[in-house]
Amino acid sequence: MSPKSRLYTLVKAWKNKPFQEVRDACGDPWLGLSNQALEEHQSWSKRQAISHEPIFNCKGTKLTGSLFRPLLTTSDMQLLRLFMEGLDTIAYWYRSGRFIPGILPIPTYAIASSGYVDAMSELILNSRLPVGLVSIGIQTIPEPDSADACKEGLLRLRRLGVLLHFLTFTGSIEELQWITEMQLEGVHIDMSQMREREMASDALSQLRQSPYSPTQIYASNIGLVKDLENASTLIADHSYGGLMMSPVSRHQMLQINDSRIAKAIFSLHPHQHPNQNGDK
């Protein structure tokens, strides 16, 4: 075996090697002194396995992004560290030659805090990622007393090239007004909730009232074939959930073959009616 081919084999084996914890001589994870840091370290490898939920176009033919799930339930003390992990993952994909936009959910109170926005802005600038790869996911519209501060925080992040998403759209008038005012790039609609109640058609039409609007619709939490049908009815631009693909590690995201996934999920066209397109 030539040195060049041997080096290629070694590098390939190293890239495919699963993550392993770093341990010291006594066999304990090397982390520092605090028990809290130890607990966080022990859960870190777990998060690597289940953290990134792939997002596809509605037909499942193209990987269009990823949702970083640990930020959905993070505590104040973990927020900035997990935000940095999310940025690091997007940078890892970018350095590997894959342009995979990442959505990083952030609580509304953090957006309204100048301290948090300062820290996130510094992390985003230091990541040196191209415009369009980093998106902030807002989980609730701000309360009236913090609306101005939240708006200022979002505008500051937008000046850095960050895209803005609203993750829990229910069709309320307040949400529509806020989405229109902020001109958000993405609105996520939970398909499991649409099974239980019909969302007002005028609310959906207002999201698409202008063909030049930057807002795209994301169908989230797709778990049943009925959810795929509803997403198709909505003419959703993107979709994700357990039926599409379960969360994966950041390295597994690089291994996703879009056409193979689309063939596996949609080969039988379960989202189409039996008499559609001549299917029997």
PDB file of C-alpha atoms in Angstrom:
ATOM      1  CA  MET A   1       0.000   0.000   0.000  1.00  0.00           C
ATOM      2  CA  SER A   2       1.399   3.390  -0.973  1.00  0.00           C
ATOM      3  CA  PRO A   3       1.848   6.091   1.720  1.00  0.00           C
ATOM      4  CA  LYS A   4      -0.789   8.256   0.068  1.00  0.00           C
ATOM      5  CA  SER A   5      -3.487   5.576   0.045  1.00  0.00           C
ATOM      6  CA  ARG A   6      -2.593   4.561   3.591  1.00  0.00           C
ATOM      7  CA  LEU A   7      -2.996   8.143   4.765  1.00  0.00           C
ATOM      8  CA  TYR A   8      -6.381   8.345   3.039  1.00  0.00           C
ATOM      9  CA  THR A   9      -7.497   5.134   4.763  1.00  0.00           C
ATOM     10  CA  LEU A  10      -6.365   6.377   8.176  1.00  0.00           C
ATOM     11  CA  VAL A  11      -8.082   9.747   7.771  1.00  0.00           C
ATOM     12  CA  LYS A  12     -11.290   8.122   6.590  1.00  0.00           C
ATOM     13  CA  ALA A  13     -11.273   5.722   9.544  1.00  0.00           C
ATOM     14  CA  TRP A  14     -10.677   8.616  11.940  1.00  0.00           C
ATOM     15  CA  LYS A  15     -13.570  10.640  10.484  1.00  0.00           C
ATOM     16  CA  ASN A  16     -15.950   7.700  10.862  1.00  0.00           C
ATOM     17  CA  LYS A  17     -14.820   6.906  14.390  1.00  0.00           C
ATOM     18  CA  PRO A  18     -17.628   7.511  16.922  1.00  0.00           C
ATOM     19  CA  PHE A  19     -17.184  10.185  19.557  1.00  0.00           C
ATOM     20  CA  GLN A  20     -15.376   9.028  22.720  1.00  0.00           C
ATOM     21  CA  GLU A  21     -15.096  10.822  26.035  1.00  0.00           C
ATOM     22  CA  VAL A  22     -11.697  12.131  27.066  1.00  0.00           C
ATOM     23  CA  ARG A  23     -10.636  10.539  30.353  1.00  0.00           C
ATOM     24  CA  ASP A  24      -7.724  11.069  32.687  1.00  0.00           C
ATOM     25  CA  ALA A  25      -5.351   8.468  34.122  1.00  0.00           C
ATOM     26  CA  CYS A  26      -7.742   7.369  36.865  1.00  0.00           C
ATOM     27  CA  GLY A  27     -10.473   6.680  34.326  1.00  0.00           C
ATOM     28  CA  ASP A  28     -12.772   9.588  35.210  1.00  0.00           C
ATOM     29  CA  PRO A  29     -13.895  12.122  32.621  1.00  0.00           C
ATOM     30  CA  TRP A  30     -11.542  15.087  32.646  1.00  0.00           C
ATOM     31  CA  LEU A  31     -13.659  18.125  33.137  1.00  0.00           C
ATOM     32  CA  GLY A  32     -12.784  20.322  36.042  1.00  0.00           C
ATOM     33  CA  LEU A  33     -14.136  20.535  39.531  1.00  0.00           C
ATOM     34  CA  SER A  34     -17.860  21.233  39.597  1.00  0.00           C
ATOM     35  CA  ASN A  35     -20.458  18.475  39.714  1.00  0.00           C
ATOM     36  CA  GLN A  36     -22.639  20.446  37.343  1.00  0.00           C
ATOM     37  CA  ALA A  37     -19.890  20.502  34.726  1.00  0.00           C
ATOM     38  CA  LEU A  38     -19.460  16.747  35.176  1.00  0.00           C
ATOM     39  CA  GLU A  39     -23.183  16.135  34.578  1.00  0.00           C
ATOM     40  CA  GLU A  40     -23.135  18.351  31.503  1.00  0.00           C
ATOM     41  CA  HIS A  41     -20.145  16.475  30.140  1.00  0.00           C
ATOM     42  CA  GLN A  42     -21.787  13.107  30.676  1.00  0.00           C
ATOM     43  CA  SER A  43     -24.816  14.235  28.661  1.00  0.00           C
ATOM     44  CA  TRP A  44     -22.751  15.816  25.885  1.00  0.00           C
ATOM     45  CA  SER A  45     -22.115  12.658  23.869  1.00  0.00           C
ATOM     46  CA  LYS A  46     -25.808  11.786  24.198  1.00  0.00           C
ATOM     47  CA  ARG A  47     -26.761  15.097  22.629  1.00  0.00           C
ATOM     48  CA  GLN A  48     -24.354  14.494  19.777  1.00  0.00           C
ATOM     49  CA  ALA A  49     -26.365  11.411  18.880  1.00  0.00           C
ATOM     50  CA  ILE A  50     -29.835  12.961  18.877  1.00  0.00           C
ATOM     51  CA  SER A  51     -29.419  16.722  18.622  1.00  0.00           C
ATOM     52  CA  HIS A  52     -29.941  17.665  14.982  1.00  0.00           C
ATOM     53  CA  GLU A  53     -33.337  17.212  13.346  1.00  0.00           C
ATOM     54  CA  PRO A  54     -33.058  17.194   9.539  1.00  0.00           C
ATOM     55  CA  ILE A  55     -35.391  19.466   7.561  1.00  0.00           C
ATOM     56  CA  PHE A  56     -36.345  18.620   3.975  1.00  0.00           C
ATOM     57  CA  ASN A  57     -38.313  20.230   1.207  1.00  0.00           C
ATOM     58  CA  CYS A  58     -41.917  19.058   1.227  1.00  0.00           C
ATOM     59  CA  LYS A  59     -41.261  16.338  -1.379  1.00  0.00           C
ATOM     60  CA  GLY A  60     -38.351  14.973   0.630  1.00  0.00           C
ATOM     61  CA  THR A  61     -35.948  15.309  -2.297  1.00  0.00           C
ATOM     62  CA  LYS A  62     -33.548  17.807  -0.727  1.00  0.00           C
ATOM     63  CA  LEU A  63     -32.053  18.441   2.713  1.00  0.00           C
ATOM     64  CA  THR A  64     -32.749  22.116   3.416  1.00  0.00           C
ATOM     65  CA  GLY A  65     -31.684  22.643   7.023  1.00  0.00           C
ATOM     66  CA  SER A  66     -31.475  21.400  10.590  1.00  0.00           C
ATOM     67  CA  LEU A  67     -33.113  22.224  13.929  1.00  0.00           C
ATOM     68  CA  PHE A  68     -30.784  22.122  16.954  1.00  0.00           C
ATOM     69  CA  ARG A  69     -33.110  20.520  19.503  1.00  0.00           C
ATOM     70  CA  PRO A  70     -31.167  20.939  22.802  1.00  0.00           C
ATOM     71  CA  LEU A  71     -31.843  24.690  22.706  1.00  0.00           C
ATOM     72  CA  LEU A  72     -35.599  24.029  22.884  1.00  0.00           C
ATOM     73  CA  THR A  73     -35.336  22.992  26.541  1.00  0.00           C
ATOM     74  CA  THR A  74     -32.128  24.628  27.721  1.00  0.00           C
ATOM     75  CA  SER A  75     -31.583  26.371  31.059  1.00  0.00           C
ATOM     76  CA  ASP A  76     -30.182  29.880  31.476  1.00  0.00           C
ATOM     77  CA  MET A  77     -26.775  28.536  32.472  1.00  0.00           C
ATOM     78  CA  GLN A  78     -26.503  26.335  29.369  1.00  0.00           C
ATOM     79  CA  LEU A  79     -27.976  28.741  26.821  1.00  0.00           C
ATOM     80  CA  LEU A  80     -24.823  30.413  25.495  1.00  0.00           C
ATOM     81  CA  ARG A  81     -22.773  27.200  25.609  1.00  0.00           C
ATOM     82  CA  LEU A  82     -25.377  25.315  23.592  1.00  0.00           C
ATOM     83  CA  PHE A  83     -25.698  28.270  21.220  1.00  0.00           C
ATOM     84  CA  MET A  84     -21.954  28.047  20.654  1.00  0.00           C
ATOM     85  CA  GLU A  85     -22.266  24.277  20.060  1.00  0.00           C
ATOM     86  CA  GLY A  86     -24.940  24.937  17.446  1.00  0.00           C
ATOM     87  CA  LEU A  87     -22.742  27.467  15.649  1.00  0.00           C
ATOM     88  CA  ASP A  88     -19.798  25.078  15.826  1.00  0.00           C
ATOM     89  CA  THR A  89     -21.886  22.357  14.180  1.00  0.00           C
ATOM     90  CA  ILE A  90     -22.960  24.634  11.314  1.00  0.00           C
ATOM     91  CA  ALA A  91     -19.289  25.598  10.861  1.00  0.00           C
ATOM     92  CA  TYR A  92     -18.347  21.879  10.898  1.00  0.00           C
ATOM     93  CA  TRP A  93     -20.771  21.195   8.040  1.00  0.00           C
ATOM     94  CA  TYR A  94     -19.569  24.284   6.170  1.00  0.00           C
ATOM     95  CA  ARG A  95     -15.913  23.243   6.453  1.00  0.00           C
ATOM     96  CA  SER A  96     -16.918  19.784   5.221  1.00  0.00           C
ATOM     97  CA  GLY A  97     -18.339  21.291   2.052  1.00  0.00           C
ATOM     98  CA  ARG A  98     -22.047  21.105   2.972  1.00  0.00           C
ATOM     99  CA  PHE A  99     -24.160  24.268   3.137  1.00  0.00           C
ATOM    100  CA  ILE A 100     -26.707  23.141   5.749  1.00  0.00           C
ATOM    101  CA  PRO A 101     -28.552  26.075   7.396  1.00  0.00           C
ATOM    102  CA  GLY A 102     -29.069  25.620  11.124  1.00  0.00           C
ATOM    103  CA  ILE A 103     -32.008  26.885  13.191  1.00  0.00           C
ATOM    104  CA  LEU A 104     -31.012  27.706  16.783  1.00  0.00           C
ATOM    105  CA  PRO A 105     -34.065  28.174  19.072  1.00  0.00           C
ATOM    106  CA  ILE A 106     -33.663  31.047  21.541  1.00  0.00           C
ATOM    107  CA  PRO A 107     -36.118  32.035  24.334  1.00  0.00           C
ATOM    108  CA  THR A 108     -37.812  35.404  23.929  1.00  0.00           C
ATOM    109  CA  TYR A 109     -36.385  36.733  27.200  1.00  0.00           C
ATOM    110  CA  ALA A 110     -32.850  36.194  25.887  1.00  0.00           C
ATOM    111  CA  ILE A 111     -33.623  38.151  22.710  1.00  0.00           C
ATOM    112  CA  ALA A 112     -34.911  41.012  24.888  1.00  0.00           C
ATOM    113  CA  SER A 113     -31.685  41.020  26.958  1.00  0.00           C
ATOM    114  CA  SER A 114     -28.896  43.230  25.610  1.00  0.00           C
ATOM    115  CA  GLY A 115     -26.353  41.083  27.483  1.00  0.00           C
ATOM    116  CA  TYR A 116     -27.460  37.879  25.757  1.00  0.00           C
ATOM    117  CA  VAL A 117     -27.659  39.602  22.361  1.00  0.00           C
ATOM    118  CA  ASP A 118     -24.137  41.020  22.829  1.00  0.00           C
ATOM    119  CA  ALA A 119     -22.789  37.548  23.616  1.00  0.00           C
ATOM    120  CA  MET A 120     -24.636  35.853  20.737  1.00  0.00           C
ATOM    121  CA  SER A 121     -23.512  38.570  18.321  1.00  0.00           C
ATOM    122  CA  GLU A 122     -19.896  38.041  19.311  1.00  0.00           C
ATOM    123  CA  LEU A 123     -20.199  34.271  18.867  1.00  0.00           C
ATOM    124  CA  ILE A 124     -21.821  34.702  15.447  1.00  0.00           C
ATOM    125  CA  LEU A 125     -19.121  37.142  14.284  1.00  0.00           C
ATOM    126  CA  ASN A 126     -16.351  34.858  15.528  1.00  0.00           C
ATOM    127  CA  SER A 127     -17.860  31.901  13.658  1.00  0.00           C
ATOM    128  CA  ARG A 128     -17.253  33.722  10.328  1.00  0.00           C
ATOM    129  CA  LEU A 129     -20.124  31.823   8.720  1.00  0.00           C
ATOM    130  CA  PRO A 130     -21.689  33.022   5.442  1.00  0.00           C
ATOM    131  CA  VAL A 131     -24.959  34.945   5.555  1.00  0.00           C
ATOM    132  CA  GLY A 132     -27.978  32.638   5.502  1.00  0.00           C
ATOM    133  CA  LEU A 133     -26.509  29.647   7.335  1.00  0.00           C
ATOM    134  CA  VAL A 134     -27.550  30.800  10.839  1.00  0.00           C
ATOM    135  CA  SER A 135     -31.215  31.223  11.822  1.00  0.00           C
ATOM    136  CA  ILE A 136     -32.698  32.182  15.181  1.00  0.00           C
ATOM    137  CA  GLY A 137     -35.901  30.394  16.177  1.00  0.00           C
ATOM    138  CA  ILE A 138     -38.273  32.399  18.392  1.00  0.00           C
ATOM    139  CA  GLN A 139     -40.598  30.190  20.412  1.00  0.00           C
ATOM    140  CA  THR A 140     -43.212  32.760  21.555  1.00  0.00           C
ATOM    141  CA  ILE A 141     -44.129  36.302  20.626  1.00  0.00           C
ATOM    142  CA  PRO A 142     -42.870  38.840  23.198  1.00  0.00           C
ATOM    143  CA  GLU A 143     -45.010  40.242  25.985  1.00  0.00           C
ATOM    144  CA  PRO A 144     -46.062  43.893  25.538  1.00  0.00           C
ATOM    145  CA  ASP A 145     -43.647  45.132  28.209  1.00  0.00           C
ATOM    146  CA  SER A 146     -40.657  43.517  26.462  1.00  0.00           C
ATOM    147  CA  ALA A 147     -41.775  43.885  22.830  1.00  0.00           C
ATOM    148  CA  ASP A 148     -39.554  46.894  22.046  1.00  0.00           C
ATOM    149  CA  ALA A 149     -36.461  45.317  23.615  1.00  0.00           C
ATOM    150  CA  CYS A 150     -37.110  42.045  21.760  1.00  0.00           C
ATOM    151  CA  LYS A 151     -37.582  43.876  18.464  1.00  0.00           C
ATOM    152  CA  GLU A 152     -34.303  45.733  18.971  1.00  0.00           C
ATOM    153  CA  GLY A 153     -32.482  42.466  19.761  1.00  0.00           C
ATOM    154  CA  LEU A 154     -33.839  40.778  16.627  1.00  0.00           C
ATOM    155  CA  LEU A 155     -32.912  43.751  14.447  1.00  0.00           C
ATOM    156  CA  ARG A 156     -29.372  43.701  15.832  1.00  0.00           C
ATOM    157  CA  LEU A 157     -29.052  39.996  14.984  1.00  0.00           C
ATOM    158  CA  ARG A 158     -30.560  40.527  11.542  1.00  0.00           C
ATOM    159  CA  ARG A 159     -27.887  43.130  10.772  1.00  0.00           C
ATOM    160  CA  LEU A 160     -25.350  40.311  11.158  1.00  0.00           C
ATOM    161  CA  GLY A 161     -27.080  38.301   8.426  1.00  0.00           C
ATOM    162  CA  VAL A 162     -29.067  36.065  10.800  1.00  0.00           C
ATOM    163  CA  LEU A 163     -32.446  34.794   9.544  1.00  0.00           C
ATOM    164  CA  LEU A 164     -35.478  34.842  11.862  1.00  0.00           C
ATOM    165  CA  HIS A 165     -38.003  32.028  12.353  1.00  0.00           C
ATOM    166  CA  PHE A 166     -41.141  31.678  14.474  1.00  0.00           C
ATOM    167  CA  LEU A 167     -41.376  28.095  15.720  1.00  0.00           C
ATOM    168  CA  THR A 168     -44.886  27.825  17.235  1.00  0.00           C
ATOM    169  CA  PHE A 169     -47.393  29.481  14.903  1.00  0.00           C
ATOM    170  CA  THR A 170     -51.007  28.877  15.955  1.00  0.00           C
ATOM    171  CA  GLY A 171     -52.764  31.334  13.626  1.00  0.00           C
ATOM    172  CA  SER A 172     -53.610  34.044  16.142  1.00  0.00           C
ATOM    173  CA  ILE A 173     -54.035  37.663  15.036  1.00  0.00           C
ATOM    174  CA  GLU A 174     -51.233  38.782  17.377  1.00  0.00           C
ATOM    175  CA  GLU A 175     -48.823  36.303  15.842  1.00  0.00           C
ATOM    176  CA  LEU A 176     -49.756  37.336  12.299  1.00  0.00           C
ATOM    177  CA  GLN A 177     -49.257  41.021  13.098  1.00  0.00           C
ATOM    178  CA  TRP A 178     -45.888  40.329  14.679  1.00  0.00           C
ATOM    179  CA  ILE A 179     -44.718  38.073  11.811  1.00  0.00           C
ATOM    180  CA  THR A 180     -45.776  40.698   9.255  1.00  0.00           C
ATOM    181  CA  GLU A 181     -44.119  43.533  11.149  1.00  0.00           C
ATOM    182  CA  MET A 182     -40.816  41.669  11.577  1.00  0.00           C
ATOM    183  CA  GLN A 183     -40.931  40.091   8.082  1.00  0.00           C
ATOM    184  CA  LEU A 184     -39.755  36.732   9.406  1.00  0.00           C
ATOM    185  CA  GLU A 185     -38.064  34.331   7.008  1.00  0.00           C
ATOM    186  CA  GLY A 186     -39.691  31.170   8.401  1.00  0.00           C
ATOM    187  CA  VAL A 187     -42.970  30.236  10.119  1.00  0.00           C
ATOM    188  CA  HIS A 188     -43.290  26.727  11.609  1.00  0.00           C
ATOM    189  CA  ILE A 189     -46.734  25.085  11.899  1.00  0.00           C
ATOM    190  CA  ASP A 190     -47.157  22.002  14.096  1.00  0.00           C
ATOM    191  CA  MET A 191     -48.919  19.357  11.998  1.00  0.00           C
ATOM    192  CA  SER A 192     -49.978  17.330  15.040  1.00  0.00           C
ATOM    193  CA  GLN A 193     -52.072  20.287  16.200  1.00  0.00           C
ATOM    194  CA  MET A 194     -53.688  20.615  12.795  1.00  0.00           C
ATOM    195  CA  ARG A 195     -54.970  17.059  13.197  1.00  0.00           C
ATOM    196  CA  GLU A 196     -56.955  18.211  16.219  1.00  0.00           C
ATOM    197  CA  ARG A 197     -58.232  21.544  14.929  1.00  0.00           C
ATOM    198  CA  GLU A 198     -58.459  23.393  11.651  1.00  0.00           C
ATOM    199  CA  MET A 199     -56.302  26.461  11.341  1.00  0.00           C
ATOM    200  CA  ALA A 200     -58.150  29.454   9.935  1.00  0.00           C
ATOM    201  CA  SER A 201     -57.667  29.605   6.169  1.00  0.00           C
ATOM    202  CA  ASP A 202     -57.431  33.401   6.223  1.00  0.00           C
ATOM    203  CA  ALA A 203     -54.487  33.148   8.645  1.00  0.00           C
ATOM    204  CA  LEU A 204     -52.631  30.904   6.209  1.00  0.00           C
ATOM    205  CA  SER A 205     -53.515  33.069   3.215  1.00  0.00           C
ATOM    206  CA  GLN A 206     -52.145  36.146   4.966  1.00  0.00           C
ATOM    207  CA  LEU A 207     -48.794  34.413   5.360  1.00  0.00           C
ATOM    208  CA  ARG A 208     -48.646  34.128   1.570  1.00  0.00           C
ATOM    209  CA  GLN A 209     -50.449  37.348   0.646  1.00  0.00           C
ATOM    210  CA  SER A 210     -47.447  38.635  -1.287  1.00  0.00           C
ATOM    211  CA  PRO A 211     -45.409  36.528  -3.748  1.00  0.00           C
ATOM    212  CA  TYR A 212     -42.414  38.686  -2.795  1.00  0.00           C
ATOM    213  CA  SER A 213     -42.732  37.943   0.917  1.00  0.00           C
ATOM    214  CA  PRO A 214     -39.584  36.372   2.419  1.00  0.00           C
ATOM    215  CA  THR A 215     -41.668  34.143   4.698  1.00  0.00           C
ATOM    216  CA  GLN A 216     -41.537  30.397   4.050  1.00  0.00           C
ATOM    217  CA  ILE A 217     -43.780  27.817   5.725  1.00  0.00           C
ATOM    218  CA  TYR A 218     -42.259  24.904   7.658  1.00  0.00           C
ATOM    219  CA  ALA A 219     -44.469  21.907   8.477  1.00  0.00           C
ATOM    220  CA  SER A 220     -43.138  20.563  11.775  1.00  0.00           C
ATOM    221  CA  ASN A 221     -43.728  17.451  13.873  1.00  0.00           C
ATOM    222  CA  ILE A 222     -44.769  15.242  10.942  1.00  0.00           C
ATOM    223  CA  GLY A 223     -45.515  11.860  12.484  1.00  0.00           C
ATOM    224  CA  LEU A 224     -48.360  10.414  10.382  1.00  0.00           C
ATOM    225  CA  VAL A 225     -49.193  10.113   6.700  1.00  0.00           C
ATOM    226  CA  LYS A 226     -52.103  12.488   7.394  1.00  0.00           C
ATOM    227  CA  ASP A 227     -49.556  15.112   8.424  1.00  0.00           C
ATOM    228  CA  LEU A 228     -47.856  14.793   5.028  1.00  0.00           C
ATOM    229  CA  GLU A 229     -51.220  15.313   3.340  1.00  0.00           C
ATOM    230  CA  ASN A 230     -51.867  18.418   5.453  1.00  0.00           C
ATOM    231  CA  ALA A 231     -48.403  19.769   4.679  1.00  0.00           C
ATOM    232  CA  SER A 232     -49.078  19.268   0.972  1.00  0.00           C
ATOM    233  CA  THR A 233     -52.417  21.066   1.311  1.00  0.00           C
ATOM    234  CA  LEU A 234     -50.667  23.965   3.025  1.00  0.00           C
ATOM    235  CA  ILE A 235     -48.165  24.048   0.152  1.00  0.00           C
ATOM    236  CA  ALA A 236     -45.441  24.029   2.813  1.00  0.00           C
ATOM    237  CA  ASP A 237     -41.951  24.881   1.627  1.00  0.00           C
ATOM    238  CA  HIS A 238     -40.207  22.613   4.154  1.00  0.00           C
ATOM    239  CA  SER A 239     -41.153  19.742   6.439  1.00  0.00           C
ATOM    240  CA  TYR A 240     -39.612  17.759   9.269  1.00  0.00           C
ATOM    241  CA  GLY A 241     -40.567  15.267  11.950  1.00  0.00           C
ATOM    242  CA  GLY A 242     -40.305  11.609  12.903  1.00  0.00           C
ATOM    243  CA  LEU A 243     -41.875  10.363   9.673  1.00  0.00           C
ATOM    244  CA  MET A 244     -39.311  12.257   7.617  1.00  0.00           C
ATOM    245  CA  MET A 245     -36.256  11.351   9.727  1.00  0.00           C
ATOM    246  CA  SER A 246     -35.415  11.156  13.421  1.00  0.00           C
ATOM    247  CA  PRO A 247     -32.750  13.480  14.892  1.00  0.00           C
ATOM    248  CA  VAL A 248     -29.167  12.517  14.043  1.00  0.00           C
ATOM    249  CA  SER A 249     -25.636  13.453  15.078  1.00  0.00           C
ATOM    250  CA  ARG A 250     -23.796  16.217  13.284  1.00  0.00           C
ATOM    251  CA  HIS A 251     -21.523  13.690  11.560  1.00  0.00           C
ATOM    252  CA  GLN A 252     -24.478  11.569  10.442  1.00  0.00           C
ATOM    253  CA  MET A 253     -25.982  14.689   8.877  1.00  0.00           C
ATOM    254  CA  LEU A 254     -23.057  14.736   6.443  1.00  0.00           C
ATOM    255  CA  GLN A 255     -23.836  11.137   5.461  1.00  0.00           C
ATOM    256  CA  ILE A 256     -27.424  11.873   4.437  1.00  0.00           C
ATOM    257  CA  ASN A 257     -28.020  10.991   0.821  1.00  0.00           C
ATOM    258  CA  ASP A 258     -31.009  13.119  -0.145  1.00  0.00           C
ATOM    259  CA  SER A 259     -32.160  11.066  -3.126  1.00  0.00           C
ATOM    260  CA  ARG A 260     -31.902   7.800  -1.197  1.00  0.00           C
ATOM    261  CA  ILE A 261     -33.967   9.183   1.680  1.00  0.00           C
ATOM    262  CA  ALA A 262     -36.575  10.563  -0.698  1.00  0.00           C
ATOM    263  CA  LYS A 263     -36.841   7.193  -2.424  1.00  0.00           C
ATOM    264  CA  ALA A 264     -37.234   5.376   0.891  1.00  0.00           C
ATOM    265  CA  ILE A 265     -39.869   7.753   2.248  1.00  0.00           C
ATOM    266  CA  PHE A 266     -41.843   8.627  -0.842  1.00  0.00           C
ATOM    267  CA  SER A 267     -41.412   5.636  -3.168  1.00  0.00           C
ATOM    268  CA  LEU A 268     -44.995   4.536  -2.474  1.00  0.00           C
ATOM    269  CA  HIS A 269     -46.296   8.124  -2.433  1.00  0.00           C
ATOM    270  CA  PRO A 270     -48.246   7.629   0.821  1.00  0.00           C
ATOM    271  CA  HIS A 271     -49.213  11.306   0.831  1.00  0.00           C
ATOM    272  CA  GLN A 272     -51.170  10.960  -2.414  1.00  0.00           C
ATOM    273  CA  HIS A 273     -54.675   9.632  -2.791  1.00  0.00           C
ATOM    274  CA  PRO A 274     -55.050   6.163  -4.380  1.00  0.00           C
ATOM    275  CA  ASN A 275     -56.491   7.495  -7.648  1.00  0.00           C
ATOM    276  CA  GLN A 276     -53.974  10.319  -7.966  1.00  0.00           C
ATOM    277  CA  ASN A 277     -51.390  10.092 -10.769  1.00  0.00           C
ATOM    278  CA  GLY A 278     -52.859   6.774 -11.862  1.00  0.00           C
ATOM    279  CA  ASP A 279     -51.893   4.869  -8.699  1.00  0.00           C
ATOM    280  CA  LYS A 280     -54.026   1.867  -7.943  1.00  0.00           C
TER     281      LYS A 280
END
